[in-house]
Amino acid sequence: MRKNFVEELRWRGMLAQIMPGTEELLQKEMVTAYLGTDPTADSLHIGHLCGIMMLRHLQRCGHKPIILVGGATGMIGDPSGKSQERNLLNDETLRHNQECIKAQVAKFLDFESKEENAAEMVNNYDWMKNFTFLDFAREVGKHITVNYMMAKESVQQRLNGTARDGLSFTEFTYQLLQGYDFLYLYQHKGVKLQLGGNDQWGNMTTGTELIRRTLGNEVETFALTCPLITKSDGKKFGKTESGNIWLDPKRTTPYKFYQFWLNVSDEDAERYIKIFTSLDKETIDALTEEHKQDPGRRVLQRRLAEEVTVLVHSKEDLDTAIEASSILFGKATKEALEKLDEQTFLDVFEGVEHYEIDKDQLGQAAIELFTTAAPVFPSKGEMRKMVQGGGVSLNKEKLADPQRPVTADDLIDGKYLLAQKGKKNYYLLIVK
């Protein structure tokens, strides 16, 4: 008996809308389904993860996932999302982005499987690039009326002036282009189901309608959406003060990635652990119960952060992230600091007060450096007193003598000094 994909999404809180007959089809046969993603960057961010997890569950339930990179549609913009049109990408950038995205998705889906439900990646630019406007108007445009397209909520929002610039013809045709993708994939790959975020429902149903009107009423295709993920305070999920949380470690360090999940609210952790991990219901229920007994231990957040970091990055990256996390609050050593790459080091001490000093100020006594060059201490007397009490550290090592010279040998990454007053007060000195 095939595992019920719809039921899996339902208990995980990942089901928003579903066309009648979808669940029956999935129980009856192996279904090929696709989900589209936009290739305007060479990395996905965590806003894409819900869709990718849908494909992961689909494959684990015995069905075949196809991820479509919207090389053609990504060039023109989609009225259901942002109010601004997108940038045109050249072919080289598009291919580069596609390869990067595939490498990321390969951690979630099995592209190498010998089974018939091996994952595939396709790019709609491949079938759209030679499709002339006249052919498109004749073969696709004639099947869908303007009245039908105008009735879509995403189009209505743009027309009724919620966006300043109105709706361009380019964007208006977006739902036809996305609809044609579904038709093409049905004809060439046997795709019967489209998955996506709930903001895509209008475009997805245009696809099923286009297929019906082009190929006849007896051809049935289906659509299923996941809800748009928000935070418990209603704000957009996955955005921080400094922007998106990316899957690419060069854009968002694994430490920062791990910290994002570790710091979600209790309410969000309870929802997110169902959506963004593959843990089964029994495990999640047990973790939720354990968390409720003692919320201060943040059992749910820790497990969520561990699972997602390993899934997106690796076990080694998780270990490094945990070690880096303990630096601020634990008994870390200078060696632990030196092991961090520069970006992770800066992420760990992101909120810490910092001072810039000149290279030629090195070599002087710590008491001069930390009072005159950088005002870590308001006076030399206070610093002497704290050093005597064992309350001052340099690079996580206790400072025994305030007259100890601070030299270039003390620098971390060749340019940083970390001063610590008491347990929690850190100061970063950046040598220019």
XYZ file of C-alpha atoms in Angstrom:
432
model
C 0.000 0.000 0.000
C 1.402 3.382 -1.038
C 1.869 5.872 1.814
C -0.787 8.595 1.660
C 0.931 11.796 0.508
C -2.070 14.061 1.167
C -2.478 12.673 4.680
C 1.232 13.268 5.286
C 0.862 16.923 4.268
C -2.359 17.307 6.243
C -0.975 16.342 9.664
C 2.133 18.406 9.016
C 0.058 21.539 8.364
C 1.330 21.680 4.784
C -1.972 21.500 2.924
C -3.867 24.631 1.871
C -5.998 23.898 -1.226
C -6.497 20.706 -3.183
C -8.541 19.945 -6.297
C -11.205 17.252 -5.923
C -9.929 13.814 -6.986
C -6.259 14.532 -6.208
C -6.051 12.246 -3.177
C -7.773 9.382 -5.011
C -5.367 9.693 -7.968
C -2.335 9.580 -5.647
C -3.627 6.438 -3.932
C -4.399 4.734 -7.252
C -1.085 5.120 -9.154
C 2.426 6.515 -9.130
C 1.903 10.188 -9.968
C 4.450 12.513 -11.555
C 4.140 15.978 -10.027
C 6.057 19.199 -10.505
C 6.810 22.347 -8.596
C 8.224 25.512 -10.108
C 10.979 27.664 -8.649
C 12.429 30.967 -9.738
C 16.118 30.974 -10.817
C 16.831 34.669 -10.266
C 19.538 33.817 -7.666
C 22.158 31.062 -7.508
C 20.778 29.884 -4.176
C 17.405 29.064 -2.697
C 16.460 30.568 0.669
C 14.352 29.098 3.438
C 11.219 30.615 1.913
C 11.555 27.902 -0.761
C 11.884 25.066 1.746
C 8.203 24.275 2.218
C 7.842 23.532 -1.510
C 11.040 21.477 -1.572
C 9.835 19.492 1.463
C 6.553 18.805 -0.374
C 8.569 17.239 -3.193
C 10.613 15.259 -0.647
C 7.464 13.815 0.960
C 6.032 13.129 -2.506
C 9.071 11.043 -3.473
C 9.088 9.238 -0.117
C 5.438 8.309 -0.706
C 6.467 6.576 -3.942
C 5.658 9.316 -6.483
C 7.947 11.092 -8.951
C 8.982 14.712 -8.282
C 10.015 17.148 -10.991
C 11.435 20.524 -10.064
C 10.947 23.109 -12.773
C 13.370 26.011 -12.931
C 11.470 28.914 -14.437
C 14.141 30.185 -16.803
C 11.539 31.678 -19.156
C 8.919 32.765 -16.629
C 11.630 34.038 -14.297
C 12.515 36.564 -16.959
C 9.176 38.336 -16.890
C 7.662 38.470 -13.420
C 4.606 37.037 -11.732
C 1.718 39.276 -10.628
C 0.752 36.964 -7.741
C 3.931 37.714 -5.825
C 6.008 40.855 -5.822
C 4.658 44.143 -7.059
C 7.791 44.756 -9.125
C 8.719 43.104 -12.399
C 11.825 40.936 -12.388
C 15.142 41.388 -14.123
C 15.977 39.735 -17.394
C 18.607 37.018 -16.966
C 21.077 36.012 -19.637
C 21.468 32.367 -20.621
C 24.821 31.883 -18.883
C 23.575 33.250 -15.536
C 20.428 31.166 -15.858
C 22.379 27.910 -16.360
C 24.744 28.744 -13.491
C 21.807 29.423 -11.153
C 20.092 26.223 -12.277
C 23.139 24.073 -11.466
C 23.542 25.687 -8.050
C 19.867 25.141 -7.243
C 20.048 21.506 -8.380
C 22.997 20.855 -6.052
C 20.980 22.263 -3.153
C 17.806 20.340 -3.986
C 19.816 17.103 -4.396
C 20.146 17.051 -0.600
C 16.360 16.680 -0.363
C 15.496 14.622 -3.444
C 17.059 11.542 -5.017
C 18.042 12.372 -8.599
C 20.263 9.274 -8.887
C 17.690 6.635 -7.949
C 17.341 3.600 -10.234
C 13.626 3.486 -9.354
C 11.053 4.931 -11.740
C 10.316 7.764 -9.299
C 13.803 9.326 -9.525
C 13.649 13.116 -9.253
C 14.216 15.267 -12.344
C 14.982 18.927 -12.977
C 13.681 20.751 -16.056
C 13.879 24.345 -17.268
C 10.966 25.938 -19.111
C 13.413 28.100 -21.059
C 14.269 24.944 -23.026
C 10.804 24.701 -24.550
C 9.923 28.407 -24.546
C 13.049 29.881 -26.198
C 12.058 28.870 -29.745
C 8.316 29.349 -29.290
C 7.377 32.398 -31.415
C 4.823 34.901 -30.227
C 2.545 34.063 -33.184
C 2.672 30.347 -32.395
C 1.984 31.018 -28.733
C -0.983 33.259 -29.563
C -2.411 30.606 -31.904
C -1.723 27.458 -29.872
C -2.184 28.697 -26.329
C -3.826 32.122 -26.285
C -6.977 31.018 -28.122
C -7.935 28.497 -25.432
C -8.209 30.842 -22.454
C -10.461 33.892 -22.464
C -9.440 37.276 -21.115
C -12.540 37.114 -18.872
C -11.175 33.932 -17.273
C -7.743 35.502 -16.742
C -9.171 38.756 -15.367
C -11.161 36.921 -12.718
C -7.995 35.688 -10.983
C -7.406 37.280 -7.591
C -3.736 38.019 -8.331
C -4.705 39.968 -11.454
C -7.535 41.780 -9.654
C -5.183 42.985 -6.920
C -2.849 44.554 -9.463
C -5.681 46.085 -11.503
C -7.443 47.588 -8.515
C -4.472 49.702 -7.684
C -2.970 47.917 -4.686
C 0.246 48.096 -6.713
C 1.378 51.520 -7.905
C 2.314 50.566 -11.429
C -0.738 48.633 -12.560
C -0.220 45.412 -14.494
C 1.927 45.103 -17.597
C 0.908 42.902 -20.511
C 4.029 40.824 -19.841
C 2.871 39.991 -16.345
C -0.704 39.475 -17.462
C 0.465 36.668 -19.754
C 2.329 34.982 -16.889
C -0.521 32.659 -16.005
C -0.708 31.498 -19.630
C 3.006 30.750 -19.668
C 2.791 28.841 -16.391
C -0.309 27.073 -17.696
C 1.599 26.071 -20.827
C 4.374 24.573 -18.668
C 1.802 22.237 -17.138
C 0.448 21.322 -20.594
C 3.964 20.692 -21.943
C 4.950 18.569 -18.940
C 1.703 16.604 -19.145
C 2.392 15.824 -22.817
C 6.136 15.107 -22.497
C 6.583 13.822 -18.944
C 3.141 12.530 -18.004
C 2.795 15.133 -15.225
C -0.710 15.097 -13.741
C -0.219 17.214 -10.628
C 1.227 20.641 -9.936
C 2.379 21.602 -6.437
C 3.073 25.103 -5.196
C 2.511 27.804 -2.612
C -1.024 28.993 -2.051
C -0.325 32.298 -3.836
C 0.062 30.214 -7.022
C -3.430 28.662 -6.927
C -4.774 30.965 -9.678
C -1.889 30.199 -12.060
C -2.105 26.475 -11.293
C -5.820 26.194 -12.015
C -5.259 28.098 -15.276
C -2.919 25.234 -16.172
C -5.512 22.528 -15.490
C -8.080 24.550 -17.464
C -5.695 25.025 -20.417
C -5.030 21.271 -20.536
C -8.756 20.493 -20.445
C -9.582 22.988 -23.206
C -6.615 21.953 -25.370
C -6.786 18.170 -25.030
C -10.434 17.548 -24.155
C -12.640 17.201 -21.081
C -11.615 13.613 -20.392
C -8.023 14.659 -19.564
C -7.782 15.251 -15.831
C -4.967 17.113 -14.122
C -4.771 18.367 -10.562
C -3.328 21.054 -8.297
C -2.373 21.117 -4.633
C -0.938 23.983 -2.596
C 0.809 24.462 0.719
C 0.036 27.467 2.922
C 2.330 30.470 2.852
C 4.466 30.139 5.956
C 4.355 33.066 8.372
C 5.685 33.684 11.852
C 3.308 33.632 14.815
C 3.365 37.444 14.886
C 2.095 37.467 11.294
C 5.390 38.670 9.801
C 7.010 37.091 6.781
C 8.867 33.875 7.509
C 12.579 33.614 6.705
C 13.413 37.299 6.653
C 15.739 38.827 9.232
C 17.075 42.334 9.729
C 19.946 41.474 7.393
C 17.724 39.881 4.707
C 16.998 36.331 3.587
C 18.305 33.195 5.271
C 19.954 31.430 2.306
C 20.815 27.764 1.841
C 24.212 28.683 0.371
C 26.794 28.733 3.212
C 28.641 31.573 1.467
C 25.537 33.762 1.759
C 24.378 32.611 5.210
C 26.895 30.779 7.400
C 25.735 27.444 8.884
C 26.165 29.098 12.313
C 23.733 31.888 11.427
C 21.416 29.369 9.769
C 21.418 27.209 12.926
C 20.826 30.270 15.115
C 17.794 31.302 13.050
C 15.980 28.038 13.857
C 17.215 27.981 17.442
C 15.650 31.375 18.096
C 12.134 30.833 16.735
C 9.248 31.145 19.195
C 7.739 28.091 20.924
C 4.594 28.388 18.822
C 6.567 28.581 15.570
C 8.903 25.714 16.580
C 5.860 23.471 17.045
C 4.681 24.256 13.487
C 8.074 24.392 11.786
C 9.327 21.030 13.064
C 6.446 19.380 11.171
C 7.048 21.361 7.989
C 10.831 21.514 7.725
C 11.938 18.090 8.986
C 11.196 14.512 7.996
C 10.668 13.391 11.603
C 7.612 11.170 12.021
C 4.476 12.074 13.961
C 5.332 9.981 17.041
C 8.776 11.620 17.387
C 7.367 15.129 16.940
C 4.500 14.511 19.407
C 6.980 13.207 21.998
C 9.301 16.213 21.481
C 6.352 18.625 21.768
C 5.263 16.988 25.022
C 8.818 17.107 26.404
C 9.082 20.768 25.408
C 5.860 21.645 27.260
C 7.216 20.115 30.495
C 10.141 22.561 30.473
C 10.000 25.231 27.710
C 13.208 26.853 29.003
C 15.282 23.951 27.683
C 14.052 24.739 24.147
C 13.897 21.055 23.216
C 11.817 21.721 20.090
C 14.006 24.559 18.839
C 17.213 22.566 19.364
C 15.949 19.507 17.524
C 14.483 21.643 14.723
C 17.767 23.560 14.319
C 19.793 20.323 14.301
C 17.580 18.527 11.766
C 17.361 21.419 9.282
C 21.063 22.313 9.540
C 22.111 18.708 8.818
C 19.599 18.455 5.966
C 20.708 21.676 4.265
C 24.406 21.616 5.230
C 26.031 18.622 6.998
C 26.672 17.006 10.387
C 30.132 18.679 10.472
C 28.563 22.084 9.838
C 26.079 21.432 12.638
C 28.898 20.517 15.064
C 30.770 23.701 14.121
C 27.589 25.769 14.578
C 26.950 24.264 18.024
C 30.566 24.855 19.027
C 30.389 28.438 17.761
C 27.132 28.942 19.692
C 28.805 27.853 22.915
C 31.579 30.440 22.516
C 29.398 33.294 23.737
C 27.995 31.407 26.716
C 30.319 28.490 27.416
C 33.912 27.895 28.443
C 35.385 28.003 24.956
C 39.123 28.228 24.305
C 41.321 30.329 22.062
C 41.655 27.232 19.816
C 37.857 27.202 19.387
C 37.991 30.831 18.233
C 40.806 30.149 15.801
C 38.950 27.232 14.238
C 36.106 29.476 13.070
C 36.236 30.886 9.566
C 36.187 34.675 9.489
C 32.526 35.066 8.489
C 31.321 32.720 11.253
C 33.554 34.534 13.759
C 31.963 37.855 12.739
C 28.460 36.325 12.864
C 29.050 35.025 16.400
C 30.089 38.487 17.602
C 27.699 40.422 15.382
C 25.987 42.374 18.167
C 29.147 42.927 20.191
C 30.504 46.446 20.693
C 33.576 46.884 18.541
C 36.456 49.317 18.218
C 38.980 49.876 15.454
C 42.640 50.295 16.379
C 45.762 50.909 14.292
C 48.330 48.182 13.758
C 51.057 50.362 15.297
C 49.170 50.337 18.614
C 50.003 46.646 19.027
C 52.901 45.802 21.308
C 51.757 47.989 24.178
C 50.493 46.723 27.538
C 46.932 45.390 27.725
C 46.056 48.089 30.269
C 47.009 50.810 27.756
C 45.288 49.100 24.837
C 42.009 48.481 26.681
C 41.696 51.936 28.227
C 43.364 54.372 25.828
C 43.332 52.762 22.344
C 39.907 51.186 22.868
C 37.696 52.234 25.803
C 36.834 48.709 26.980
C 37.405 49.968 30.548
C 36.606 53.520 31.694
C 39.764 53.640 33.848
C 43.024 51.800 34.466
C 42.099 51.399 38.126
C 38.898 49.525 37.246
C 40.765 47.284 34.838
C 43.469 46.436 37.411
C 40.779 45.540 39.956
C 38.943 43.260 37.489
C 42.179 41.565 36.379
C 43.030 40.833 40.028
C 39.587 39.284 40.496
C 40.126 37.064 37.429
C 37.336 38.795 35.503
C 39.195 39.799 32.321
C 39.972 37.579 29.327
C 41.773 38.135 26.038
C 40.736 35.722 23.265
C 39.011 33.517 25.871
C 42.172 33.204 28.001
C 42.320 34.783 31.466
C 44.488 37.896 31.621
C 46.759 37.497 34.663
C 48.820 40.655 34.279
C 47.485 44.038 33.085
C 51.004 44.927 31.884
C 51.162 41.939 29.495
C 51.973 43.230 25.987
C 49.360 42.527 23.308
C 51.131 41.689 20.033
C 50.377 40.564 16.496
C 50.714 36.962 17.728
C 47.499 37.447 19.685
C 45.445 38.354 16.615
C 42.711 36.007 15.441
C 42.465 35.772 11.648
C 45.295 38.289 11.562
C 43.076 41.200 12.603
C 40.820 40.590 15.622
C 41.202 40.710 19.403
C 38.388 39.587 21.674
C 38.252 41.219 25.095
C 35.878 39.951 27.769
C 34.778 41.643 31.011
C 33.041 39.296 33.417
C 30.940 36.511 31.936
C 28.865 38.255 29.305
C 30.483 41.523 28.224
C 32.438 41.142 24.999
C 34.352 43.740 23.006
C 35.807 43.169 19.558
C 38.948 45.067 18.571
C 39.532 45.220 14.839
C 43.103 46.000 13.840
C 43.342 48.110 10.702
